[in-house]
JSON list of C-alpha atoms in Angstrom, two decimals:
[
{"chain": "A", "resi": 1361, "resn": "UNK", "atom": "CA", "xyz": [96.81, 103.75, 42.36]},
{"chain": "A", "resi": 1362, "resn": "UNK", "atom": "CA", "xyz": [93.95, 103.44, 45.26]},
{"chain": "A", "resi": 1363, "resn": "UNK", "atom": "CA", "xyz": [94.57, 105.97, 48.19]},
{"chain": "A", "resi": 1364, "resn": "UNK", "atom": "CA", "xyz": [93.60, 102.58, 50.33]},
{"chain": "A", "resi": 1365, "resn": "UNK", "atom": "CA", "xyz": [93.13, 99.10, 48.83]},
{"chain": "A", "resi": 1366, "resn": "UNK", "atom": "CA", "xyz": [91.43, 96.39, 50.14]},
{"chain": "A", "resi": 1367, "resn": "UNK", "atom": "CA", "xyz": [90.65, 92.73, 48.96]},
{"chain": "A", "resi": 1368, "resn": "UNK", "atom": "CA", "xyz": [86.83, 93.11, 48.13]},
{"chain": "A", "resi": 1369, "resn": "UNK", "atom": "CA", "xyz": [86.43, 89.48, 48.79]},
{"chain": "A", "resi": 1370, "resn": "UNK", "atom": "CA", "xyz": [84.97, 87.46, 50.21]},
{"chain": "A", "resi": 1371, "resn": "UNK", "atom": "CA", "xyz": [87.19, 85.89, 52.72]},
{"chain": "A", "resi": 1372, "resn": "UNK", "atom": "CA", "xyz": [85.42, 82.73, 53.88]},
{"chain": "A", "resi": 1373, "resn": "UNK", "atom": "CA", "xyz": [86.68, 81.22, 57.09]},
{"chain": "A", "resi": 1374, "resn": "UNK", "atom": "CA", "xyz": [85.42, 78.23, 59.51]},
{"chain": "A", "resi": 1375, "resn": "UNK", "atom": "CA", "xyz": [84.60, 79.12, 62.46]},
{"chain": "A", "resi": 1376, "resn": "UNK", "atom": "CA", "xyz": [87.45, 78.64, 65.02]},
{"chain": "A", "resi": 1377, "resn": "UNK", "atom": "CA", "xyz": [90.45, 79.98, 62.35]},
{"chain": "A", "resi": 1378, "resn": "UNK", "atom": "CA", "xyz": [92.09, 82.78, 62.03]},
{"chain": "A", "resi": 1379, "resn": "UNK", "atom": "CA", "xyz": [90.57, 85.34, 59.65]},
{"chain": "A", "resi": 1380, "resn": "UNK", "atom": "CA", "xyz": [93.48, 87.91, 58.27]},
{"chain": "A", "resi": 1381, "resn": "UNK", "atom": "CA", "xyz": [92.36, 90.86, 56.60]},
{"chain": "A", "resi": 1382, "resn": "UNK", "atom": "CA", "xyz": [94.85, 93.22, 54.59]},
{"chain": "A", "resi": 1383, "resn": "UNK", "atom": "CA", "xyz": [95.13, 96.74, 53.91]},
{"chain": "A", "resi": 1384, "resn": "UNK", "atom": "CA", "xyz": [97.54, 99.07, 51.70]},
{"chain": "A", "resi": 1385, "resn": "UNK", "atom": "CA", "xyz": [97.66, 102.30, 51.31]},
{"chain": "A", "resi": 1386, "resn": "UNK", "atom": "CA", "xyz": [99.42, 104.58, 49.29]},
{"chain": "A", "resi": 1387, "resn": "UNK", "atom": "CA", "xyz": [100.33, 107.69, 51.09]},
{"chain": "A", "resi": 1388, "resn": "UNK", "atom": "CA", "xyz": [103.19, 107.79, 53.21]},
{"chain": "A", "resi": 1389, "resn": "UNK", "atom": "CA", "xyz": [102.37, 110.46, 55.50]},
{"chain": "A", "resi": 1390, "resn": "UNK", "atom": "CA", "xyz": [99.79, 108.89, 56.88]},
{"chain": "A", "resi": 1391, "resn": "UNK", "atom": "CA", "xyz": [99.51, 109.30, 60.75]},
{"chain": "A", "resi": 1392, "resn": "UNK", "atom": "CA", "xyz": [96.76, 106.94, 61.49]},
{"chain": "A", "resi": 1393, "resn": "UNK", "atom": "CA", "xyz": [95.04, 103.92, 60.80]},
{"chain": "A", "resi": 1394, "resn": "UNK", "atom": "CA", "xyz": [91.49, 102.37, 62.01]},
{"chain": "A", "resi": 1395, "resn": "UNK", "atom": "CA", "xyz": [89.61, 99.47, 61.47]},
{"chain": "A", "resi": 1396, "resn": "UNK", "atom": "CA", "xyz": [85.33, 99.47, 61.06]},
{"chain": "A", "resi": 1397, "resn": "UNK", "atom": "CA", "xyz": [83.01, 96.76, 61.10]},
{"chain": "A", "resi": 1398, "resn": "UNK", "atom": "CA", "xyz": [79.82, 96.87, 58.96]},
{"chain": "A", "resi": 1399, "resn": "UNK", "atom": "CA", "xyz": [77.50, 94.44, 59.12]},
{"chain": "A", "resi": 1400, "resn": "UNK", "atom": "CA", "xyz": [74.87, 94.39, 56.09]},
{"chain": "A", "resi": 1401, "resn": "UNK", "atom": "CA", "xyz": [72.36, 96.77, 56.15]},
{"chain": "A", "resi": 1402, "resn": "UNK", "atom": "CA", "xyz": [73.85, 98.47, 59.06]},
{"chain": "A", "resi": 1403, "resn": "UNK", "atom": "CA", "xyz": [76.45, 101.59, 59.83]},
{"chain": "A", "resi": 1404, "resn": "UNK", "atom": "CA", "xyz": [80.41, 101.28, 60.41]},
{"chain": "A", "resi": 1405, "resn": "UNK", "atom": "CA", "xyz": [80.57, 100.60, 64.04]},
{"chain": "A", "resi": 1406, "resn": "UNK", "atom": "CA", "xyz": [84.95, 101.68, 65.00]},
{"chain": "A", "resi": 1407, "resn": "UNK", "atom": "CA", "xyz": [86.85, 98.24, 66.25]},
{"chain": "A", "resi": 1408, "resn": "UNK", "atom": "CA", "xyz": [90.38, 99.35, 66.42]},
{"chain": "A", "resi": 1409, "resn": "UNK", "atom": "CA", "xyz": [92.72, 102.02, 65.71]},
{"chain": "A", "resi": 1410, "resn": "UNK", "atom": "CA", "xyz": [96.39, 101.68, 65.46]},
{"chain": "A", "resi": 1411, "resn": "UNK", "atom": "CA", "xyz": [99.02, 104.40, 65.03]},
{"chain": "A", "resi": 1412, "resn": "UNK", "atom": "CA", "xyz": [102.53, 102.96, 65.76]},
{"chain": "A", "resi": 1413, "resn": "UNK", "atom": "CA", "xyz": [104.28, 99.87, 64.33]},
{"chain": "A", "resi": 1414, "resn": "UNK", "atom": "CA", "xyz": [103.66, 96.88, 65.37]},
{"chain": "A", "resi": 1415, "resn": "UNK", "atom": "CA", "xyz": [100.87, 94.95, 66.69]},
{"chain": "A", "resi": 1416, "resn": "UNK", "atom": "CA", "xyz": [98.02, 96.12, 68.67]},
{"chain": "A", "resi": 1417, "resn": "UNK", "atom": "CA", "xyz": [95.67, 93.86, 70.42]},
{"chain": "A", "resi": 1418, "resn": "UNK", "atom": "CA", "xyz": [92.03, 94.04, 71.91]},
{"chain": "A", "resi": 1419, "resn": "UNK", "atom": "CA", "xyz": [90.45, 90.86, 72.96]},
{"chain": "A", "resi": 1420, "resn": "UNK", "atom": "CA", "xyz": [89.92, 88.81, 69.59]},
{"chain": "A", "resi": 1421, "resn": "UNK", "atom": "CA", "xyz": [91.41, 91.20, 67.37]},
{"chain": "A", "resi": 1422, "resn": "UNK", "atom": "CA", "xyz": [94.81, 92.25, 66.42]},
{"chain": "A", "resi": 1423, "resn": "UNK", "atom": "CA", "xyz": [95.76, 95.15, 64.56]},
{"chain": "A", "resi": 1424, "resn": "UNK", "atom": "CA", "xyz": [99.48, 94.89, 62.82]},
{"chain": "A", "resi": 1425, "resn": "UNK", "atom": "CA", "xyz": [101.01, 97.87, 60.91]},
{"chain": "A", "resi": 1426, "resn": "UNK", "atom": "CA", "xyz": [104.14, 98.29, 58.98]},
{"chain": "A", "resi": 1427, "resn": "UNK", "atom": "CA", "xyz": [104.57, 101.73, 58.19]},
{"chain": "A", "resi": 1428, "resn": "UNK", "atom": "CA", "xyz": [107.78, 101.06, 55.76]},
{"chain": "A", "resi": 1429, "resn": "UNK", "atom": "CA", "xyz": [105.86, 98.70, 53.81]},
{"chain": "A", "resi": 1430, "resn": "UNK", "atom": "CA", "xyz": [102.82, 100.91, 54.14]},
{"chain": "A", "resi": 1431, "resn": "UNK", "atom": "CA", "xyz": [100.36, 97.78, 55.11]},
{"chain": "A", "resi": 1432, "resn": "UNK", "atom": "CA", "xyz": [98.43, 97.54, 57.91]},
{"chain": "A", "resi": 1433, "resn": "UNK", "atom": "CA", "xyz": [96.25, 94.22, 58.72]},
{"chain": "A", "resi": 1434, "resn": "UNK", "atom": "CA", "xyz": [93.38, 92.95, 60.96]},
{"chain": "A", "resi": 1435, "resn": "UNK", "atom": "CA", "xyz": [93.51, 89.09, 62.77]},
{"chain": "A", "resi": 1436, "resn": "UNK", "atom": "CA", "xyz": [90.26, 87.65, 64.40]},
{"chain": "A", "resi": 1437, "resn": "UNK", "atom": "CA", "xyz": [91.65, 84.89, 66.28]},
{"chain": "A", "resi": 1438, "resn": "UNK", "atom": "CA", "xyz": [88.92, 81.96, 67.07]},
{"chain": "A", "resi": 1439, "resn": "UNK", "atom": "CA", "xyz": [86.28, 83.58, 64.53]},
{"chain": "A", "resi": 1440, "resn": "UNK", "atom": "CA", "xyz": [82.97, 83.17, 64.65]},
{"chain": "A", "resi": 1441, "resn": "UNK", "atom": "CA", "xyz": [79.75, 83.26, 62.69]},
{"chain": "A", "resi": 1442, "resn": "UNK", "atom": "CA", "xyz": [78.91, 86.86, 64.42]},
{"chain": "A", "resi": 1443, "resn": "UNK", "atom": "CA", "xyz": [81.95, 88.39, 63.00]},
{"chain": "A", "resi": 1444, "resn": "UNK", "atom": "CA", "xyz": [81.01, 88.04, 59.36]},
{"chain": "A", "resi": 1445, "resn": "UNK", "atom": "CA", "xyz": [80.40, 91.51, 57.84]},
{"chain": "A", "resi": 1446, "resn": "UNK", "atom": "CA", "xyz": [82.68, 94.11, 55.64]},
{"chain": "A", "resi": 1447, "resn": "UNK", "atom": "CA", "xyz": [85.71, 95.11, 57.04]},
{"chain": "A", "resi": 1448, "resn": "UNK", "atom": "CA", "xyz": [86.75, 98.55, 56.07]},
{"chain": "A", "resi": 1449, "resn": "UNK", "atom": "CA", "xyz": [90.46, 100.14, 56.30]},
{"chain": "A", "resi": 1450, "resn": "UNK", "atom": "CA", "xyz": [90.97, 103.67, 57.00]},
{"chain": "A", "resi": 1451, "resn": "UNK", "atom": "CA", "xyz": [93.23, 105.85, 56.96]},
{"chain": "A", "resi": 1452, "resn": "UNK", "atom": "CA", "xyz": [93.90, 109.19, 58.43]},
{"chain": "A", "resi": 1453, "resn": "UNK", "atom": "CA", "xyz": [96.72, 111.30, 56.42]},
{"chain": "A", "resi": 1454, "resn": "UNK", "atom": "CA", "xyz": [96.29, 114.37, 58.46]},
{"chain": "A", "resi": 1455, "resn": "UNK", "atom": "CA", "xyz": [97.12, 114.69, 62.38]},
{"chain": "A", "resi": 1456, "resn": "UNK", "atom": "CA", "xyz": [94.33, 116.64, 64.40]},
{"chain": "A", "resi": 1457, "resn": "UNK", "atom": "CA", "xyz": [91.85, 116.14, 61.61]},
{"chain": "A", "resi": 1458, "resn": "UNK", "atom": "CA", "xyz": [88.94, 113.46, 61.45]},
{"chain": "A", "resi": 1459, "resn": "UNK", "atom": "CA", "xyz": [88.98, 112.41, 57.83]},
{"chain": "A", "resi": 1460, "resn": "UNK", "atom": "CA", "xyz": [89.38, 109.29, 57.05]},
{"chain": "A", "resi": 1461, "resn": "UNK", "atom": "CA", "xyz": [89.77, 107.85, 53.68]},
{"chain": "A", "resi": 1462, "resn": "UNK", "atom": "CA", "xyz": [88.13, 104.59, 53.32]},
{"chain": "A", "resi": 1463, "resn": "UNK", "atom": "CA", "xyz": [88.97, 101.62, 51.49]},
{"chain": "A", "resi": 1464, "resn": "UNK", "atom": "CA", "xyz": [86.47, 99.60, 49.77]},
{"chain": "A", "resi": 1465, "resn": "UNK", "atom": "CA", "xyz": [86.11, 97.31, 52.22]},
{"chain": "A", "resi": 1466, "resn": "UNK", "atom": "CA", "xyz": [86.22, 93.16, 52.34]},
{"chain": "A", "resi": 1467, "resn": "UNK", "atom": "CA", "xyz": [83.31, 90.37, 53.24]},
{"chain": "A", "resi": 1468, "resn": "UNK", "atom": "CA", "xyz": [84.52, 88.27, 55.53]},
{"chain": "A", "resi": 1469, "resn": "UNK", "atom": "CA", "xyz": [82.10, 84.79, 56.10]},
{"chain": "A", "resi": 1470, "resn": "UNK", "atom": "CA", "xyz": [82.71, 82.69, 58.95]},
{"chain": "A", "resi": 1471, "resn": "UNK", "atom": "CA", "xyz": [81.31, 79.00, 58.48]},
{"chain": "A", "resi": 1472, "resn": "UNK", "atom": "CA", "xyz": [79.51, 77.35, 61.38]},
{"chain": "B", "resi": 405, "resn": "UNK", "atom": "CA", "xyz": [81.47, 106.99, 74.82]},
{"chain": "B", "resi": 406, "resn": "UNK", "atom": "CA", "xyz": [81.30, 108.34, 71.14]},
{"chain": "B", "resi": 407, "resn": "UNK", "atom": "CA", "xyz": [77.98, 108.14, 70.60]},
{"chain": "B", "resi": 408, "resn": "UNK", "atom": "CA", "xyz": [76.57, 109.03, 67.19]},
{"chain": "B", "resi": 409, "resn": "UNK", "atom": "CA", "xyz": [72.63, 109.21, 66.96]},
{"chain": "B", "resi": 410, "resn": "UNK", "atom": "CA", "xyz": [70.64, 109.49, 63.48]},
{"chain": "B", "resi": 411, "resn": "UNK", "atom": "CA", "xyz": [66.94, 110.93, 63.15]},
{"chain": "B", "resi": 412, "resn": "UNK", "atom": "CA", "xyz": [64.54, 109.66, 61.77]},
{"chain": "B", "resi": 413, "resn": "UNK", "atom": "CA", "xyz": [65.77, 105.54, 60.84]},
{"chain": "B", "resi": 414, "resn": "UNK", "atom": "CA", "xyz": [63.28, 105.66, 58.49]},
{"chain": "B", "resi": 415, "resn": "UNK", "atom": "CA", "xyz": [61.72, 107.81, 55.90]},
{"chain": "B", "resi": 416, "resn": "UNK", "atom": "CA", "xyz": [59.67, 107.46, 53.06]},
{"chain": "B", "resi": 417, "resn": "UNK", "atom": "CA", "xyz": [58.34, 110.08, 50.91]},
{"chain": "B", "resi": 418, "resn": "UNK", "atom": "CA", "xyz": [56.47, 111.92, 47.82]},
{"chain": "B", "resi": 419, "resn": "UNK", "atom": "CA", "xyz": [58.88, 112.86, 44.67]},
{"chain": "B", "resi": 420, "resn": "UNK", "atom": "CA", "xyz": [59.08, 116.59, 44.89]},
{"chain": "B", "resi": 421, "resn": "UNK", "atom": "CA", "xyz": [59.53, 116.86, 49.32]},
{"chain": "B", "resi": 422, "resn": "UNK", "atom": "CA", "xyz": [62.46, 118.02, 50.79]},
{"chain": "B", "resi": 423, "resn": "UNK", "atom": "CA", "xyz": [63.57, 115.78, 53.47]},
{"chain": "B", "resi": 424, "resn": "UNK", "atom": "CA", "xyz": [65.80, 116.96, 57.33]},
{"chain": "B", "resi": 425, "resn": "UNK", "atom": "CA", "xyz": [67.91, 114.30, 58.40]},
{"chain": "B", "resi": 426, "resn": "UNK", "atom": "CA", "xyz": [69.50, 115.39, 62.44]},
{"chain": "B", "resi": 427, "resn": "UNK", "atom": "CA", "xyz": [72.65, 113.66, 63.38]},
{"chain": "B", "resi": 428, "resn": "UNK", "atom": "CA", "xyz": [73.64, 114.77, 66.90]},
{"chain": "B", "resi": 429, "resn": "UNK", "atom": "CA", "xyz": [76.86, 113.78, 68.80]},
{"chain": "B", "resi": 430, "resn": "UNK", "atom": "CA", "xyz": [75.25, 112.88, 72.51]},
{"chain": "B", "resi": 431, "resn": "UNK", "atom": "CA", "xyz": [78.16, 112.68, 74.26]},
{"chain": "B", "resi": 432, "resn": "UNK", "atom": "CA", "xyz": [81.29, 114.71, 72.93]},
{"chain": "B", "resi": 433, "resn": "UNK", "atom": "CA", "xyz": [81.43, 117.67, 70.63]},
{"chain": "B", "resi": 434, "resn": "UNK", "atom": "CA", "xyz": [81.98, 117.18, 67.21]},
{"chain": "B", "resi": 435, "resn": "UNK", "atom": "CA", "xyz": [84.37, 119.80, 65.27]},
{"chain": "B", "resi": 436, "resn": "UNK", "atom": "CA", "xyz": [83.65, 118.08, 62.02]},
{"chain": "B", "resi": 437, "resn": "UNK", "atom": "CA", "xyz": [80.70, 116.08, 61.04]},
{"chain": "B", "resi": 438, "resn": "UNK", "atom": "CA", "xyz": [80.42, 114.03, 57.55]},
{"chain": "B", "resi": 439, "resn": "UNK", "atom": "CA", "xyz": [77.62, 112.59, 55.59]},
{"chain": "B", "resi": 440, "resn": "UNK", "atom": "CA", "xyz": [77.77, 109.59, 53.87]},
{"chain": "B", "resi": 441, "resn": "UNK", "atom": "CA", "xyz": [75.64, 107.88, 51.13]},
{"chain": "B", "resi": 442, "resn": "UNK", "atom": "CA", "xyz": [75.51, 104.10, 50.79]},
{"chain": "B", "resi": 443, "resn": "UNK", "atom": "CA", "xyz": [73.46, 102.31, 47.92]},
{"chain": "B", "resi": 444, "resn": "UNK", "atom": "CA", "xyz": [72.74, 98.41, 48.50]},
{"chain": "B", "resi": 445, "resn": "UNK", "atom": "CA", "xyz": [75.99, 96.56, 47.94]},
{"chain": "B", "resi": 446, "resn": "UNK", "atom": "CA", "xyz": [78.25, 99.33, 47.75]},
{"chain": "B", "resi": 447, "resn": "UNK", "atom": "CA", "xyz": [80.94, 101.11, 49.15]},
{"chain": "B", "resi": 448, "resn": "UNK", "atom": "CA", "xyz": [80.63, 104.29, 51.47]},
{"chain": "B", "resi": 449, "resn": "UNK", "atom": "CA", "xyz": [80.18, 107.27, 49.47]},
{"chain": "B", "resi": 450, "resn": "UNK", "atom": "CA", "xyz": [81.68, 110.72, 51.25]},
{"chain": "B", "resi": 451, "resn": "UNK", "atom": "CA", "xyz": [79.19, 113.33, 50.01]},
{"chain": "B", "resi": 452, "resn": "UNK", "atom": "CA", "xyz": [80.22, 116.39, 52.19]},
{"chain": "B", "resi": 453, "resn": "UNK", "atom": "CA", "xyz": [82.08, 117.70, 55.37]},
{"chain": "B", "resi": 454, "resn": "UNK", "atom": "CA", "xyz": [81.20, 119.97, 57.61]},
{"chain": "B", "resi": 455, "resn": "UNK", "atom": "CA", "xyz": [82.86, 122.03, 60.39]},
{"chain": "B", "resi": 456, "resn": "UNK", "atom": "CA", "xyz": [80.94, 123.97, 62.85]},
{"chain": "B", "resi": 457, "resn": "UNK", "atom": "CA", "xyz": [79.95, 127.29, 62.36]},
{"chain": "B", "resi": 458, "resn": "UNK", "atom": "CA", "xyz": [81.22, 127.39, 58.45]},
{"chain": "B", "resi": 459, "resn": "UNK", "atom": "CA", "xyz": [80.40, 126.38, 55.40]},
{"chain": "B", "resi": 460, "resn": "UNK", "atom": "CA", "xyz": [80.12, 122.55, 54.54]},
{"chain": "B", "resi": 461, "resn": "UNK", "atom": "CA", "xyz": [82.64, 121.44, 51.80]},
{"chain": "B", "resi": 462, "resn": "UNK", "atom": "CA", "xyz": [81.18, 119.16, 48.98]},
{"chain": "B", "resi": 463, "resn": "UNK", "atom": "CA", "xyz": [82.67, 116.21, 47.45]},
{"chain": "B", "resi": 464, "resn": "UNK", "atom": "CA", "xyz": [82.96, 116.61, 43.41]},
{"chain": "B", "resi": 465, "resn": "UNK", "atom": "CA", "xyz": [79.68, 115.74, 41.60]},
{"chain": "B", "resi": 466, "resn": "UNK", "atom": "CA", "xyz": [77.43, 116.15, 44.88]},
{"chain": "B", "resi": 467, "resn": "UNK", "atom": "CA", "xyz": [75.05, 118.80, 44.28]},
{"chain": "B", "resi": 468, "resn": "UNK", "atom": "CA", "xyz": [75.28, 121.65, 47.23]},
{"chain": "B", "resi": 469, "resn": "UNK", "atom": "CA", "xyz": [71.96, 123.05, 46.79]},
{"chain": "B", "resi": 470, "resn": "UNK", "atom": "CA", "xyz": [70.11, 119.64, 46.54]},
{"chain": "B", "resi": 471, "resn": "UNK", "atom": "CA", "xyz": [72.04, 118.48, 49.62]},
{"chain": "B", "resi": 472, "resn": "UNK", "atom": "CA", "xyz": [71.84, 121.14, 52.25]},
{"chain": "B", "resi": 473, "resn": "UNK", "atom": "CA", "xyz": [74.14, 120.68, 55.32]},
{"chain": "B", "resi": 474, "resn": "UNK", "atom": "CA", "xyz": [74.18, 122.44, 58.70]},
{"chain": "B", "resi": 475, "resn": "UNK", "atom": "CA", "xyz": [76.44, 122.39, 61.25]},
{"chain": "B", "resi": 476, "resn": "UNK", "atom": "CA", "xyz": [75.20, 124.46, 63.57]},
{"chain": "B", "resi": 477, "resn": "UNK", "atom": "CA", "xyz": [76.66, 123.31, 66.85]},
{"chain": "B", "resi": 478, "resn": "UNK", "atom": "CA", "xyz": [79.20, 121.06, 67.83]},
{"chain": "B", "resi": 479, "resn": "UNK", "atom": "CA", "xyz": [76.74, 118.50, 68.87]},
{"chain": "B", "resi": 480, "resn": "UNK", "atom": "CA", "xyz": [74.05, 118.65, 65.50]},
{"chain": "B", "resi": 481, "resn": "UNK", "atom": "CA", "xyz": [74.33, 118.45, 61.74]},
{"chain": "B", "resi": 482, "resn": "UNK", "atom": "CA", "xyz": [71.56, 118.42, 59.62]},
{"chain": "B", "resi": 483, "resn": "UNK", "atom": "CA", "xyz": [71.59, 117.23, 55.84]},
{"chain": "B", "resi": 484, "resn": "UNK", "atom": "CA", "xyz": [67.83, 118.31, 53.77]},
{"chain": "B", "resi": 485, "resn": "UNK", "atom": "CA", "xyz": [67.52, 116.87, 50.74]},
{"chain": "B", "resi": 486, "resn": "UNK", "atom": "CA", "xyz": [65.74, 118.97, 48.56]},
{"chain": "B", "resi": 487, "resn": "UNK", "atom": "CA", "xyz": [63.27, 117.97, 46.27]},
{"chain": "B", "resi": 488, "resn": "UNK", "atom": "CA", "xyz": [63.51, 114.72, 46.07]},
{"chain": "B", "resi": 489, "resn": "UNK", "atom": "CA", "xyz": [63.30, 111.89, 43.89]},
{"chain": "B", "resi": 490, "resn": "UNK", "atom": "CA", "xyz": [63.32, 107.99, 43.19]},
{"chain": "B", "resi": 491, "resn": "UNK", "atom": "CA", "xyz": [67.10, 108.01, 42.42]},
{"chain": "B", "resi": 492, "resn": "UNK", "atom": "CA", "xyz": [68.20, 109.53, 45.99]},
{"chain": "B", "resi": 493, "resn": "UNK", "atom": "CA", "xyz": [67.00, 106.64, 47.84]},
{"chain": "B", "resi": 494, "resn": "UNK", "atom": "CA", "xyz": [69.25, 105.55, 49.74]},
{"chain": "B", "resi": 495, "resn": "UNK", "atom": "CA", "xyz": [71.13, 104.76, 53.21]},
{"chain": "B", "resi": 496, "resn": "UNK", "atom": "CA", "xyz": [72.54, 108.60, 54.27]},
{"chain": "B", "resi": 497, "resn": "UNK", "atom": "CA", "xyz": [75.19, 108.04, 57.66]},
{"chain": "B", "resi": 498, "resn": "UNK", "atom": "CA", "xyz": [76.36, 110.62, 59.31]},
{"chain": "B", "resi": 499, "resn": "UNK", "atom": "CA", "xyz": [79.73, 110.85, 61.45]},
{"chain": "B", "resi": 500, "resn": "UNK", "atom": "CA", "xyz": [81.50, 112.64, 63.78]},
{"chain": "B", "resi": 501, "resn": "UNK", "atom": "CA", "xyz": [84.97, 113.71, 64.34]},
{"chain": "B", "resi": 502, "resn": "UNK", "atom": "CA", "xyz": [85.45, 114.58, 67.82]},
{"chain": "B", "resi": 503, "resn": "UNK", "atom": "CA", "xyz": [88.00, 117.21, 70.08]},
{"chain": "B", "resi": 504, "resn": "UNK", "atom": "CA", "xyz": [90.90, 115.81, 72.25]},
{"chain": "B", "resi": 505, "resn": "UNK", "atom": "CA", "xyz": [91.59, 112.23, 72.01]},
{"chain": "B", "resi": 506, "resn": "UNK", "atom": "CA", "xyz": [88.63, 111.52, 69.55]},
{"chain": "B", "resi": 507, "resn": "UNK", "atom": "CA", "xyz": [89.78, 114.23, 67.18]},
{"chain": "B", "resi": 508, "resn": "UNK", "atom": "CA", "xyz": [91.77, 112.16, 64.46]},
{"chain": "B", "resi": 509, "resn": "UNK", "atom": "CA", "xyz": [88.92, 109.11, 64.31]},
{"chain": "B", "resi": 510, "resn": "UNK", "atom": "CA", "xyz": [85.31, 109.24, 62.96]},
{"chain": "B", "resi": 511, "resn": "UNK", "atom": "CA", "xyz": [82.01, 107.58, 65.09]},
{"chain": "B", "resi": 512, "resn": "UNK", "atom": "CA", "xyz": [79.56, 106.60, 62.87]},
{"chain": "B", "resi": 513, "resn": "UNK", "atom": "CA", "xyz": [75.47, 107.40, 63.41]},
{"chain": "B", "resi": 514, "resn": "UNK", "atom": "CA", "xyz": [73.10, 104.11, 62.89]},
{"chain": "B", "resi": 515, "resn": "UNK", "atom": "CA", "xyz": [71.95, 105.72, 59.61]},
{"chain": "B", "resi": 516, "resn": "UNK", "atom": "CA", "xyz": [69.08, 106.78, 57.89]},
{"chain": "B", "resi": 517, "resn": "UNK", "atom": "CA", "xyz": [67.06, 104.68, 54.85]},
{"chain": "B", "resi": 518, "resn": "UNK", "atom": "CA", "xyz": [65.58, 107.38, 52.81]},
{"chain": "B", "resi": 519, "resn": "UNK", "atom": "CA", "xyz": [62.64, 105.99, 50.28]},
{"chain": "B", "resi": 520, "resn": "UNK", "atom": "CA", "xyz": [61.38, 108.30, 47.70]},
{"chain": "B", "resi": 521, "resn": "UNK", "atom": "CA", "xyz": [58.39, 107.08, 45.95]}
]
């Protein structure tokens, strides 16, 4: 089993929707949970992190994580064509420490 | 704040040169930096992590003496690659993991595009 799994995609949305974008991971220590945005050709740039239950909003986006179920998600309410690029999970396992462990990511296109 | 910056953006050069690539945390210190290698249409690749002041730790099947990391203060990394040829061309990002609050996330550099010819 993937350490962190991620629908490759892509997720194709019209602008305007919702986009949802999933996450798994497997181990259940983990302590903390980000979201990165990579648009092509370009580096991870850090949109959210999340670290309790629940949801966790900032502007457009919503983080949601369920630590029992060991999921944690990403909503981009009103979506638009800007926000297509890779969405990558990670996962911190370790309090205090910096590494992450990445999922694969997933393409999210937003229609005009 | 948590700004990562990458020199050069660019390279290209000769089979057989050794390449520096600087990655420099401007404005927080970085306990633990990482270096990253991308090809076109893949995932992120971890190559190696370093902590300031010791020894960098290399991922399995990343060659240690081809890819030679520094980490010689909390605010610069350097990764040389040694000799090099076609095959490591590539996109090379480096991040930072900070102190305090910033200490359990990662804040990426804008990369660098490495072309060997």
């Amino acid at each position: 089993q993937k350490e962190v799994e991620q629908n490759s995609g892509p997720l194709s949305v019209p602008e305007g929707a919702i986009a949802s974008l999933n996450c798994t991971y497997s181990d259940r220590g983990s302590q903390s949970f980000f979201w990165y945005r990579q648009y092509s050709g370009k580096s991870p740039e850090l949109i959210m992190s999340i670290y309790s239950n629940g949801d966790k909003e900032d502007g457009r986006f919503t983080a949601q994580l369920n630590k029992a179920s060991q999921y944690v998600s990403l909503l981009i309410r009103d979506s638009q064509p800007s926000d297509s690029a890779t969405y990558l999970c990670a996962v911190n396992r370790r309090s205090g420490y910096s590494t992450l462990t990445f999922g694969k990511g997933t393409m999210l296109l937003v229609s005009p | 704040g948590a700004v990562v910056s990458q020199h050069p953006s660019w390279v290209i050069c000769k089979s057989g040169t050794s390449v520096k690539i600087e990655c420099r945390s401007l404005d927080f210190q970085a306990t633990t930096m990482f270096w990253y290698r991308q090809f076109p249409k893949q995932s992120l690749m971890l190559m190696a992590t370093s902590n300031e002041g010791s020894k960098a730790t290399y991922e399995q099947g990343v060659e240690k003496d081809k890819f030679l990391i520094n980490h010689a203060s909390l605010t610069l990394s350097t990764l040389t690659v040694t000799s090099a040829h076609p095959e490591d061309s590539s996109f090379y990002i480096c991040s930072a993991g900070g102190t305090g609050g910033r200490q359990e996330t990662q804040y990426f550099g804008p990369g660098t595009r490495l072309l060997v010819l």
